[in-house]
JSON list of C-alpha atoms in Angstrom, two decimals:
[
{"chain": "W", "resi": 1, "resn": "MET", "atom": "CA", "xyz": [-4.62, 20.74, -35.20]},
{"chain": "W", "resi": 2, "resn": "GLY", "atom": "CA", "xyz": [-1.68, 21.74, -33.03]},
{"chain": "W", "resi": 3, "resn": "GLY", "atom": "CA", "xyz": [-3.74, 21.86, -29.80]},
{"chain": "W", "resi": 4, "resn": "SER", "atom": "CA", "xyz": [-4.69, 18.96, -27.64]},
{"chain": "W", "resi": 5, "resn": "SER", "atom": "CA", "xyz": [-8.25, 17.71, -27.58]},
{"chain": "W", "resi": 6, "resn": "PRO", "atom": "CA", "xyz": [-10.58, 18.53, -24.67]},
{"chain": "W", "resi": 7, "resn": "HIS", "atom": "CA", "xyz": [-10.74, 14.80, -23.86]},
{"chain": "W", "resi": 8, "resn": "ARG", "atom": "CA", "xyz": [-6.95, 14.59, -23.65]},
{"chain": "W", "resi": 9, "resn": "GLN", "atom": "CA", "xyz": [-6.74, 17.72, -21.49]},
{"chain": "W", "resi": 10, "resn": "SER", "atom": "CA", "xyz": [-9.39, 16.28, -19.18]},
{"chain": "W", "resi": 11, "resn": "SER", "atom": "CA", "xyz": [-7.52, 12.97, -18.92]},
{"chain": "W", "resi": 12, "resn": "GLU", "atom": "CA", "xyz": [-4.24, 14.75, -18.13]},
{"chain": "W", "resi": 13, "resn": "LYS", "atom": "CA", "xyz": [-5.97, 16.87, -15.51]},
{"chain": "W", "resi": 14, "resn": "LEU", "atom": "CA", "xyz": [-7.54, 13.81, -13.87]},
{"chain": "W", "resi": 15, "resn": "ALA", "atom": "CA", "xyz": [-4.17, 12.01, -13.92]},
{"chain": "W", "resi": 16, "resn": "GLY", "atom": "CA", "xyz": [-2.53, 15.00, -12.24]},
{"chain": "W", "resi": 17, "resn": "MET", "atom": "CA", "xyz": [-5.27, 15.16, -9.63]},
{"chain": "W", "resi": 18, "resn": "GLY", "atom": "CA", "xyz": [-4.86, 11.44, -8.98]},
{"chain": "W", "resi": 19, "resn": "CYS", "atom": "CA", "xyz": [-1.13, 11.89, -8.48]},
{"chain": "W", "resi": 20, "resn": "LEU", "atom": "CA", "xyz": [-1.71, 14.74, -6.02]},
{"chain": "W", "resi": 21, "resn": "VAL", "atom": "CA", "xyz": [-4.34, 12.74, -4.09]},
{"chain": "W", "resi": 22, "resn": "SER", "atom": "CA", "xyz": [-1.98, 9.76, -3.92]},
{"chain": "W", "resi": 23, "resn": "LEU", "atom": "CA", "xyz": [0.85, 12.02, -2.78]},
{"chain": "W", "resi": 24, "resn": "GLY", "atom": "CA", "xyz": [-1.41, 13.59, -0.16]},
{"chain": "W", "resi": 25, "resn": "VAL", "atom": "CA", "xyz": [-2.52, 10.24, 1.23]},
{"chain": "W", "resi": 26, "resn": "ASN", "atom": "CA", "xyz": [1.03, 8.92, 1.43]},
{"chain": "W", "resi": 27, "resn": "PHE", "atom": "CA", "xyz": [2.24, 12.21, 2.87]},
{"chain": "W", "resi": 28, "resn": "SER", "atom": "CA", "xyz": [-0.34, 12.03, 5.66]},
{"chain": "W", "resi": 29, "resn": "THR", "atom": "CA", "xyz": [0.75, 8.47, 6.40]},
{"chain": "W", "resi": 30, "resn": "ALA", "atom": "CA", "xyz": [4.40, 9.57, 6.43]},
{"chain": "W", "resi": 31, "resn": "VAL", "atom": "CA", "xyz": [3.65, 12.35, 8.89]},
{"chain": "W", "resi": 32, "resn": "ILE", "atom": "CA", "xyz": [1.70, 10.09, 11.26]},
{"chain": "W", "resi": 33, "resn": "MET", "atom": "CA", "xyz": [4.19, 7.20, 11.15]},
{"chain": "W", "resi": 34, "resn": "SER", "atom": "CA", "xyz": [7.25, 9.41, 11.49]},
{"chain": "W", "resi": 35, "resn": "VAL", "atom": "CA", "xyz": [5.81, 11.35, 14.45]},
{"chain": "W", "resi": 36, "resn": "PHE", "atom": "CA", "xyz": [4.74, 8.19, 16.29]},
{"chain": "W", "resi": 37, "resn": "GLY", "atom": "CA", "xyz": [8.09, 6.56, 15.47]},
{"chain": "W", "resi": 38, "resn": "ALA", "atom": "CA", "xyz": [10.04, 9.61, 16.68]},
{"chain": "W", "resi": 39, "resn": "VAL", "atom": "CA", "xyz": [8.07, 9.80, 19.92]},
{"chain": "W", "resi": 40, "resn": "PHE", "atom": "CA", "xyz": [8.47, 6.05, 20.55]},
{"chain": "W", "resi": 41, "resn": "CYS", "atom": "CA", "xyz": [12.23, 6.19, 19.93]},
{"chain": "W", "resi": 42, "resn": "LEU", "atom": "CA", "xyz": [12.63, 9.36, 21.99]},
{"chain": "W", "resi": 43, "resn": "LEU", "atom": "CA", "xyz": [10.78, 7.90, 24.97]},
{"chain": "W", "resi": 44, "resn": "PHE", "atom": "CA", "xyz": [12.71, 4.64, 24.74]},
{"chain": "W", "resi": 45, "resn": "ALA", "atom": "CA", "xyz": [16.06, 6.45, 24.51]},
{"chain": "W", "resi": 46, "resn": "ILE", "atom": "CA", "xyz": [15.26, 8.54, 27.59]},
{"chain": "W", "resi": 47, "resn": "LEU", "atom": "CA", "xyz": [13.21, 6.22, 29.81]},
{"chain": "W", "resi": 48, "resn": "ASN", "atom": "CA", "xyz": [15.18, 3.04, 29.24]},
{"chain": "W", "resi": 49, "resn": "PRO", "atom": "CA", "xyz": [18.39, 4.29, 30.89]},
{"chain": "W", "resi": 50, "resn": "ALA", "atom": "CA", "xyz": [16.38, 6.32, 33.43]},
{"chain": "W", "resi": 51, "resn": "VAL", "atom": "CA", "xyz": [14.84, 3.17, 34.94]},
{"chain": "W", "resi": 52, "resn": "GLN", "atom": "CA", "xyz": [18.21, 1.41, 34.94]},
{"chain": "W", "resi": 53, "resn": "LEU", "atom": "CA", "xyz": [20.32, 4.05, 36.64]},
{"chain": "W", "resi": 54, "resn": "HIS", "atom": "CA", "xyz": [21.47, 1.55, 39.25]},
{"chain": "W", "resi": 55, "resn": "GLU", "atom": "CA", "xyz": [23.04, -0.52, 36.45]},
{"chain": "W", "resi": 56, "resn": "ILE", "atom": "CA", "xyz": [24.95, 2.35, 34.85]},
{"chain": "W", "resi": 57, "resn": "ASN", "atom": "CA", "xyz": [28.64, 1.90, 35.56]},
{"chain": "W", "resi": 58, "resn": "GLU", "atom": "CA", "xyz": [31.88, 2.01, 33.61]},
{"chain": "W", "resi": 59, "resn": "PRO", "atom": "CA", "xyz": [31.65, -1.57, 32.20]},
{"chain": "W", "resi": 60, "resn": "GLU", "atom": "CA", "xyz": [28.02, -0.94, 31.15]},
{"chain": "W", "resi": 61, "resn": "ILE", "atom": "CA", "xyz": [28.95, 2.32, 29.42]},
{"chain": "W", "resi": 62, "resn": "ALA", "atom": "CA", "xyz": [31.79, 0.53, 27.61]},
{"chain": "W", "resi": 63, "resn": "ARG", "atom": "CA", "xyz": [29.38, -2.22, 26.52]},
{"chain": "W", "resi": 64, "resn": "GLN", "atom": "CA", "xyz": [26.86, 0.29, 25.19]},
{"chain": "W", "resi": 65, "resn": "TRP", "atom": "CA", "xyz": [29.64, 2.06, 23.31]},
{"chain": "W", "resi": 66, "resn": "ARG", "atom": "CA", "xyz": [30.71, -1.19, 21.66]},
{"chain": "W", "resi": 67, "resn": "ASP", "atom": "CA", "xyz": [27.20, -2.35, 20.69]},
{"chain": "W", "resi": 68, "resn": "GLY", "atom": "CA", "xyz": [26.14, 1.05, 19.32]},
{"chain": "W", "resi": 69, "resn": "SER", "atom": "CA", "xyz": [23.57, 1.88, 22.01]},
{"chain": "W", "resi": 70, "resn": "ILE", "atom": "CA", "xyz": [25.20, 5.22, 22.81]},
{"chain": "W", "resi": 71, "resn": "ALA", "atom": "CA", "xyz": [25.25, 6.19, 19.13]},
{"chain": "W", "resi": 72, "resn": "LEU", "atom": "CA", "xyz": [21.60, 5.21, 18.81]},
{"chain": "W", "resi": 73, "resn": "ARG", "atom": "CA", "xyz": [20.62, 7.29, 21.86]},
{"chain": "W", "resi": 74, "resn": "LEU", "atom": "CA", "xyz": [22.52, 10.36, 20.66]},
{"chain": "W", "resi": 75, "resn": "SER", "atom": "CA", "xyz": [21.11, 10.17, 17.12]},
{"chain": "W", "resi": 76, "resn": "THR", "atom": "CA", "xyz": [17.61, 9.63, 18.51]},
{"chain": "W", "resi": 77, "resn": "LEU", "atom": "CA", "xyz": [17.75, 12.73, 20.70]},
{"chain": "W", "resi": 78, "resn": "ILE", "atom": "CA", "xyz": [19.04, 14.88, 17.83]},
{"chain": "W", "resi": 79, "resn": "PHE", "atom": "CA", "xyz": [16.99, 13.45, 14.97]},
{"chain": "W", "resi": 80, "resn": "ALA", "atom": "CA", "xyz": [13.68, 13.01, 16.83]},
{"chain": "W", "resi": 81, "resn": "ALA", "atom": "CA", "xyz": [13.77, 16.57, 18.16]},
{"chain": "W", "resi": 82, "resn": "SER", "atom": "CA", "xyz": [14.53, 17.90, 14.67]},
{"chain": "W", "resi": 83, "resn": "LEU", "atom": "CA", "xyz": [11.79, 15.79, 13.05]},
{"chain": "W", "resi": 84, "resn": "ILE", "atom": "CA", "xyz": [9.13, 16.86, 15.55]},
{"chain": "W", "resi": 85, "resn": "GLY", "atom": "CA", "xyz": [10.19, 20.48, 15.04]},
{"chain": "W", "resi": 86, "resn": "THR", "atom": "CA", "xyz": [9.83, 20.10, 11.26]},
{"chain": "W", "resi": 87, "resn": "GLN", "atom": "CA", "xyz": [6.37, 18.59, 11.61]},
{"chain": "W", "resi": 88, "resn": "PHE", "atom": "CA", "xyz": [5.36, 21.45, 13.91]},
{"chain": "W", "resi": 89, "resn": "LYS", "atom": "CA", "xyz": [6.54, 24.02, 11.36]},
{"chain": "W", "resi": 90, "resn": "TYR", "atom": "CA", "xyz": [4.52, 22.33, 8.63]},
{"chain": "W", "resi": 91, "resn": "LEU", "atom": "CA", "xyz": [1.37, 22.16, 10.75]},
{"chain": "W", "resi": 92, "resn": "ARG", "atom": "CA", "xyz": [1.74, 25.85, 11.61]},
{"chain": "W", "resi": 93, "resn": "ARG", "atom": "CA", "xyz": [1.81, 26.71, 7.93]},
{"chain": "W", "resi": 94, "resn": "VAL", "atom": "CA", "xyz": [-1.13, 24.44, 7.09]},
{"chain": "W", "resi": 95, "resn": "ALA", "atom": "CA", "xyz": [-3.16, 25.92, 9.97]},
{"chain": "W", "resi": 96, "resn": "LYS", "atom": "CA", "xyz": [-2.30, 29.44, 8.74]},
{"chain": "W", "resi": 97, "resn": "VAL", "atom": "CA", "xyz": [-1.12, 30.50, 12.20]},
{"chain": "W", "resi": 98, "resn": "LYS", "atom": "CA", "xyz": [1.42, 33.26, 12.74]},
{"chain": "W", "resi": 99, "resn": "PRO", "atom": "CA", "xyz": [4.30, 32.46, 10.37]},
{"chain": "W", "resi": 100, "resn": "ALA", "atom": "CA", "xyz": [7.81, 31.96, 11.63]},
{"chain": "W", "resi": 101, "resn": "ARG", "atom": "CA", "xyz": [10.34, 34.74, 11.29]},
{"chain": "W", "resi": 102, "resn": "PRO", "atom": "CA", "xyz": [12.05, 34.93, 7.89]},
{"chain": "W", "resi": 103, "resn": "ASP", "atom": "CA", "xyz": [15.21, 32.87, 7.67]},
{"chain": "W", "resi": 104, "resn": "GLU", "atom": "CA", "xyz": [18.11, 35.31, 8.01]},
{"chain": "W", "resi": 105, "resn": "LEU", "atom": "CA", "xyz": [20.40, 32.85, 6.22]},
{"chain": "W", "resi": 106, "resn": "ALA", "atom": "CA", "xyz": [18.20, 32.67, 3.11]},
{"chain": "W", "resi": 107, "resn": "LEU", "atom": "CA", "xyz": [19.90, 34.03, 0.03]},
{"chain": "W", "resi": 108, "resn": "GLN", "atom": "CA", "xyz": [18.35, 36.76, -2.09]},
{"chain": "W", "resi": 109, "resn": "ILE", "atom": "CA", "xyz": [17.48, 34.39, -4.96]},
{"chain": "W", "resi": 110, "resn": "PRO", "atom": "CA", "xyz": [14.16, 33.30, -6.48]},
{"chain": "W", "resi": 111, "resn": "ALA", "atom": "CA", "xyz": [12.51, 30.46, -4.57]},
{"chain": "W", "resi": 112, "resn": "GLN", "atom": "CA", "xyz": [12.83, 27.08, -6.26]},
{"chain": "W", "resi": 113, "resn": "LEU", "atom": "CA", "xyz": [10.35, 25.54, -3.82]},
{"chain": "W", "resi": 114, "resn": "SER", "atom": "CA", "xyz": [7.80, 27.13, -1.56]},
{"chain": "W", "resi": 115, "resn": "ASP", "atom": "CA", "xyz": [8.27, 26.55, 2.17]},
{"chain": "W", "resi": 116, "resn": "GLU", "atom": "CA", "xyz": [5.37, 24.08, 2.10]},
{"chain": "W", "resi": 117, "resn": "GLU", "atom": "CA", "xyz": [6.89, 22.08, -0.78]},
{"chain": "W", "resi": 118, "resn": "ARG", "atom": "CA", "xyz": [10.31, 22.03, 0.84]},
{"chain": "W", "resi": 119, "resn": "LEU", "atom": "CA", "xyz": [8.88, 20.89, 4.17]},
{"chain": "W", "resi": 120, "resn": "CYS", "atom": "CA", "xyz": [6.86, 18.20, 2.37]},
{"chain": "W", "resi": 121, "resn": "ARG", "atom": "CA", "xyz": [10.00, 16.87, 0.68]},
{"chain": "W", "resi": 122, "resn": "ASP", "atom": "CA", "xyz": [11.96, 16.99, 3.92]},
{"chain": "W", "resi": 123, "resn": "ILE", "atom": "CA", "xyz": [9.24, 15.11, 5.80]},
{"chain": "W", "resi": 124, "resn": "PHE", "atom": "CA", "xyz": [9.30, 12.27, 3.24]},
{"chain": "W", "resi": 125, "resn": "GLN", "atom": "CA", "xyz": [13.06, 11.91, 3.76]},
{"chain": "W", "resi": 126, "resn": "SER", "atom": "CA", "xyz": [12.63, 12.13, 7.53]},
{"chain": "W", "resi": 127, "resn": "ALA", "atom": "CA", "xyz": [9.98, 9.40, 7.34]},
{"chain": "W", "resi": 128, "resn": "VAL", "atom": "CA", "xyz": [12.54, 7.01, 5.82]},
{"chain": "W", "resi": 129, "resn": "PHE", "atom": "CA", "xyz": [14.96, 7.80, 8.63]},
{"chain": "W", "resi": 130, "resn": "ALA", "atom": "CA", "xyz": [12.22, 7.50, 11.27]},
{"chain": "W", "resi": 131, "resn": "LEU", "atom": "CA", "xyz": [11.32, 4.02, 9.98]},
{"chain": "W", "resi": 132, "resn": "VAL", "atom": "CA", "xyz": [14.96, 2.92, 10.13]},
{"chain": "W", "resi": 133, "resn": "LEU", "atom": "CA", "xyz": [15.39, 4.34, 13.64]},
{"chain": "W", "resi": 134, "resn": "THR", "atom": "CA", "xyz": [12.21, 2.69, 14.91]},
{"chain": "W", "resi": 135, "resn": "ILE", "atom": "CA", "xyz": [13.24, -0.72, 13.58]},
{"chain": "W", "resi": 136, "resn": "LEU", "atom": "CA", "xyz": [16.68, -0.37, 15.17]},
{"chain": "W", "resi": 137, "resn": "TRP", "atom": "CA", "xyz": [15.09, 0.41, 18.55]},
{"chain": "W", "resi": 138, "resn": "VAL", "atom": "CA", "xyz": [12.63, -2.50, 18.30]},
{"chain": "W", "resi": 139, "resn": "LEU", "atom": "CA", "xyz": [15.52, -4.84, 17.51]},
{"chain": "W", "resi": 140, "resn": "ARG", "atom": "CA", "xyz": [17.44, -3.37, 20.44]},
{"chain": "W", "resi": 141, "resn": "ALA", "atom": "CA", "xyz": [14.44, -3.90, 22.74]},
{"chain": "W", "resi": 142, "resn": "GLN", "atom": "CA", "xyz": [14.36, -7.56, 21.70]},
{"chain": "W", "resi": 143, "resn": "GLY", "atom": "CA", "xyz": [18.04, -7.94, 22.57]},
{"chain": "W", "resi": 144, "resn": "VAL", "atom": "CA", "xyz": [19.16, -8.30, 18.95]},
{"chain": "W", "resi": 145, "resn": "THR", "atom": "CA", "xyz": [22.78, -7.12, 18.72]},
{"chain": "W", "resi": 146, "resn": "THR", "atom": "CA", "xyz": [24.75, -8.15, 15.66]},
{"chain": "W", "resi": 147, "resn": "PRO", "atom": "CA", "xyz": [27.70, -6.59, 13.81]},
{"chain": "W", "resi": 148, "resn": "ALA", "atom": "CA", "xyz": [25.17, -5.25, 11.29]},
{"chain": "W", "resi": 149, "resn": "THR", "atom": "CA", "xyz": [23.02, -3.49, 13.92]},
{"chain": "W", "resi": 150, "resn": "VAL", "atom": "CA", "xyz": [26.14, -1.99, 15.54]},
{"chain": "W", "resi": 151, "resn": "VAL", "atom": "CA", "xyz": [27.36, -0.59, 12.21]},
{"chain": "W", "resi": 152, "resn": "LEU", "atom": "CA", "xyz": [23.86, 0.66, 11.33]},
{"chain": "W", "resi": 153, "resn": "SER", "atom": "CA", "xyz": [23.54, 2.43, 14.68]},
{"chain": "W", "resi": 154, "resn": "TRP", "atom": "CA", "xyz": [26.75, 4.38, 14.10]},
{"chain": "W", "resi": 155, "resn": "ALA", "atom": "CA", "xyz": [25.91, 4.91, 10.41]},
{"chain": "W", "resi": 156, "resn": "PHE", "atom": "CA", "xyz": [22.53, 6.36, 11.35]},
{"chain": "W", "resi": 157, "resn": "LEU", "atom": "CA", "xyz": [24.25, 8.87, 13.65]},
{"chain": "W", "resi": 158, "resn": "CYS", "atom": "CA", "xyz": [26.46, 10.03, 10.76]},
{"chain": "W", "resi": 159, "resn": "PHE", "atom": "CA", "xyz": [23.71, 10.08, 8.12]},
{"chain": "W", "resi": 160, "resn": "SER", "atom": "CA", "xyz": [21.13, 11.82, 10.30]},
{"chain": "W", "resi": 161, "resn": "ASP", "atom": "CA", "xyz": [23.66, 14.55, 11.12]},
{"chain": "W", "resi": 162, "resn": "ASP", "atom": "CA", "xyz": [24.45, 14.81, 7.40]},
{"chain": "W", "resi": 163, "resn": "TRP", "atom": "CA", "xyz": [20.75, 15.19, 6.65]},
{"chain": "W", "resi": 164, "resn": "SER", "atom": "CA", "xyz": [20.46, 18.03, 9.15]},
{"chain": "W", "resi": 165, "resn": "ILE", "atom": "CA", "xyz": [23.24, 19.90, 7.34]},
{"chain": "W", "resi": 166, "resn": "ILE", "atom": "CA", "xyz": [21.76, 19.19, 3.89]},
{"chain": "W", "resi": 167, "resn": "SER", "atom": "CA", "xyz": [18.29, 20.38, 4.88]},
{"chain": "W", "resi": 168, "resn": "SER", "atom": "CA", "xyz": [19.79, 23.57, 6.32]},
{"chain": "W", "resi": 169, "resn": "TYR", "atom": "CA", "xyz": [21.61, 24.24, 3.04]},
{"chain": "W", "resi": 170, "resn": "SER", "atom": "CA", "xyz": [18.40, 23.56, 1.10]},
{"chain": "W", "resi": 171, "resn": "ARG", "atom": "CA", "xyz": [16.45, 25.98, 3.28]},
{"chain": "W", "resi": 172, "resn": "ALA", "atom": "CA", "xyz": [18.98, 28.73, 2.62]},
{"chain": "W", "resi": 173, "resn": "LEU", "atom": "CA", "xyz": [19.00, 27.90, -1.12]},
{"chain": "W", "resi": 174, "resn": "LYS", "atom": "CA", "xyz": [15.18, 28.24, -1.32]},
{"chain": "W", "resi": 175, "resn": "GLY", "atom": "CA", "xyz": [14.57, 24.52, -1.87]},
{"chain": "W", "resi": 176, "resn": "ARG", "atom": "CA", "xyz": [17.52, 23.78, -4.15]},
{"chain": "W", "resi": 177, "resn": "ILE", "atom": "CA", "xyz": [19.70, 20.75, -3.39]},
{"chain": "W", "resi": 178, "resn": "LEU", "atom": "CA", "xyz": [23.35, 20.47, -4.31]},
{"chain": "W", "resi": 179, "resn": "VAL", "atom": "CA", "xyz": [24.01, 17.53, -6.65]},
{"chain": "W", "resi": 180, "resn": "SER", "atom": "CA", "xyz": [26.56, 16.10, -4.22]},
{"chain": "W", "resi": 181, "resn": "HIS", "atom": "CA", "xyz": [24.05, 16.36, -1.37]},
{"chain": "W", "resi": 182, "resn": "GLN", "atom": "CA", "xyz": [21.36, 14.63, -3.39]},
{"chain": "W", "resi": 183, "resn": "ARG", "atom": "CA", "xyz": [23.70, 11.76, -4.23]},
{"chain": "W", "resi": 184, "resn": "ARG", "atom": "CA", "xyz": [24.76, 11.45, -0.59]},
{"chain": "W", "resi": 185, "resn": "MET", "atom": "CA", "xyz": [21.13, 11.06, 0.47]},
{"chain": "W", "resi": 186, "resn": "TYR", "atom": "CA", "xyz": [20.51, 8.36, -2.15]},
{"chain": "W", "resi": 187, "resn": "VAL", "atom": "CA", "xyz": [23.56, 6.50, -0.84]},
{"chain": "W", "resi": 188, "resn": "ALA", "atom": "CA", "xyz": [22.49, 7.00, 2.78]},
{"chain": "W", "resi": 189, "resn": "ASN", "atom": "CA", "xyz": [19.01, 5.60, 2.10]},
{"chain": "W", "resi": 190, "resn": "LEU", "atom": "CA", "xyz": [20.39, 2.55, 0.31]},
{"chain": "W", "resi": 191, "resn": "LEU", "atom": "CA", "xyz": [23.07, 1.85, 2.94]},
{"chain": "W", "resi": 192, "resn": "LEU", "atom": "CA", "xyz": [20.55, 2.12, 5.78]},
{"chain": "W", "resi": 193, "resn": "VAL", "atom": "CA", "xyz": [17.50, 0.39, 4.30]},
{"chain": "W", "resi": 194, "resn": "GLY", "atom": "CA", "xyz": [19.28, -2.41, 2.40]},
{"chain": "W", "resi": 195, "resn": "PRO", "atom": "CA", "xyz": [21.32, -3.98, 5.24]},
{"chain": "W", "resi": 196, "resn": "LEU", "atom": "CA", "xyz": [18.51, -3.36, 7.74]},
{"chain": "W", "resi": 197, "resn": "LEU", "atom": "CA", "xyz": [16.08, -5.40, 5.62]},
{"chain": "W", "resi": 198, "resn": "VAL", "atom": "CA", "xyz": [18.58, -8.27, 5.69]},
{"chain": "W", "resi": 199, "resn": "VAL", "atom": "CA", "xyz": [18.62, -8.11, 9.50]},
{"chain": "W", "resi": 200, "resn": "VAL", "atom": "CA", "xyz": [14.80, -7.94, 9.57]},
{"chain": "W", "resi": 201, "resn": "TRP", "atom": "CA", "xyz": [14.59, -11.00, 7.32]},
{"chain": "W", "resi": 202, "resn": "GLN", "atom": "CA", "xyz": [16.95, -12.93, 9.60]},
{"chain": "W", "resi": 203, "resn": "GLU", "atom": "CA", "xyz": [15.10, -11.97, 12.77]},
{"chain": "W", "resi": 204, "resn": "TRP", "atom": "CA", "xyz": [11.44, -11.58, 11.74]},
{"chain": "W", "resi": 205, "resn": "GLY", "atom": "CA", "xyz": [11.02, -13.45, 8.49]},
{"chain": "W", "resi": 206, "resn": "THR", "atom": "CA", "xyz": [9.96, -12.77, 4.92]},
{"chain": "W", "resi": 207, "resn": "LEU", "atom": "CA", "xyz": [6.61, -11.11, 5.70]},
{"chain": "W", "resi": 208, "resn": "ALA", "atom": "CA", "xyz": [8.27, -8.39, 7.77]},
{"chain": "W", "resi": 209, "resn": "VAL", "atom": "CA", "xyz": [10.68, -7.70, 4.92]},
{"chain": "W", "resi": 210, "resn": "PHE", "atom": "CA", "xyz": [7.81, -7.23, 2.45]},
{"chain": "W", "resi": 211, "resn": "VAL", "atom": "CA", "xyz": [5.86, -4.95, 4.82]},
{"chain": "W", "resi": 212, "resn": "LEU", "atom": "CA", "xyz": [8.71, -2.78, 6.08]},
{"chain": "W", "resi": 213, "resn": "GLY", "atom": "CA", "xyz": [10.56, -2.84, 2.76]},
{"chain": "W", "resi": 214, "resn": "GLY", "atom": "CA", "xyz": [7.39, -1.84, 0.94]},
{"chain": "W", "resi": 215, "resn": "ILE", "atom": "CA", "xyz": [6.86, 1.13, 3.25]},
{"chain": "W", "resi": 216, "resn": "ALA", "atom": "CA", "xyz": [10.47, 2.30, 2.97]},
{"chain": "W", "resi": 217, "resn": "LEU", "atom": "CA", "xyz": [10.60, 1.91, -0.82]},
{"chain": "W", "resi": 218, "resn": "SER", "atom": "CA", "xyz": [7.26, 3.69, -1.28]},
{"chain": "W", "resi": 219, "resn": "TYR", "atom": "CA", "xyz": [8.53, 6.68, 0.71]},
{"chain": "W", "resi": 220, "resn": "MET", "atom": "CA", "xyz": [11.77, 6.68, -1.27]},
{"chain": "W", "resi": 221, "resn": "TRP", "atom": "CA", "xyz": [9.81, 6.50, -4.54]},
{"chain": "W", "resi": 222, "resn": "TYR", "atom": "CA", "xyz": [7.48, 9.33, -3.56]},
{"chain": "W", "resi": 223, "resn": "LEU", "atom": "CA", "xyz": [10.48, 11.32, -2.37]},
{"chain": "W", "resi": 224, "resn": "ARG", "atom": "CA", "xyz": [12.09, 10.92, -5.79]},
{"chain": "W", "resi": 225, "resn": "GLN", "atom": "CA", "xyz": [8.83, 11.67, -7.63]},
{"chain": "W", "resi": 226, "resn": "PHE", "atom": "CA", "xyz": [8.30, 14.80, -5.55]},
{"chain": "W", "resi": 227, "resn": "ALA", "atom": "CA", "xyz": [11.91, 15.90, -5.91]},
{"chain": "W", "resi": 228, "resn": "THR", "atom": "CA", "xyz": [11.98, 15.43, -9.69]},
{"chain": "W", "resi": 229, "resn": "ARG", "atom": "CA", "xyz": [8.63, 17.21, -10.03]},
{"chain": "W", "resi": 230, "resn": "VAL", "atom": "CA", "xyz": [9.56, 20.39, -8.18]},
{"chain": "W", "resi": 231, "resn": "ALA", "atom": "CA", "xyz": [13.24, 20.37, -7.24]},
{"chain": "W", "resi": 232, "resn": "PHE", "atom": "CA", "xyz": [16.20, 20.97, -9.52]},
{"chain": "W", "resi": 233, "resn": "PRO", "atom": "CA", "xyz": [19.59, 20.21, -7.99]},
{"chain": "W", "resi": 234, "resn": "VAL", "atom": "CA", "xyz": [22.41, 22.67, -8.47]},
{"chain": "W", "resi": 235, "resn": "GLY", "atom": "CA", "xyz": [26.07, 21.89, -8.79]}
]
């Protein structure tokens, strides 16, 4: 009487399997999109000024400082390199190749998340940032420079650096996330995605908002689902 029926257990098992399959599909998409986005942004940040060396002078540097181009280039170099490194670590673990050396900063506490789970969570968050960075570079390539894009370029530099610190803390804490860090990432996602969708709507129309907004929100939703399923923040 107190136990669940075989039919109910089977239904719960199938529901769990469906959730994992859905997570796996979306995770694969996040990996592919974030890697391609990071490579695109990295190449653009490096090659664009390289082919315009003859135009680089003091007024041009001042202009790029004012319109956020310098902030966007710096954050691209730092974030893209970190993201590609994270993807490489995950692929090494999936391929069962020689594991990386143990993290010397890791505390002697029970693991809250396995390395694979932590990397999976981190890649979902990185995918949100990669989408934002890619859109900013596409807008920049089209010559779109507004007060919103300037602020977002500098904000991305701050938030991406913040994310690097938070992920380092989480690695040392065996997957745990400080409550303050978790709240900061929620705020960062909202402050980046929300205003950027307004700019996208103004420049590209309603369809682009639905497509790009849908992708960003789905990654944020899966990030929250994954985090609440396996991660418990600590204060």
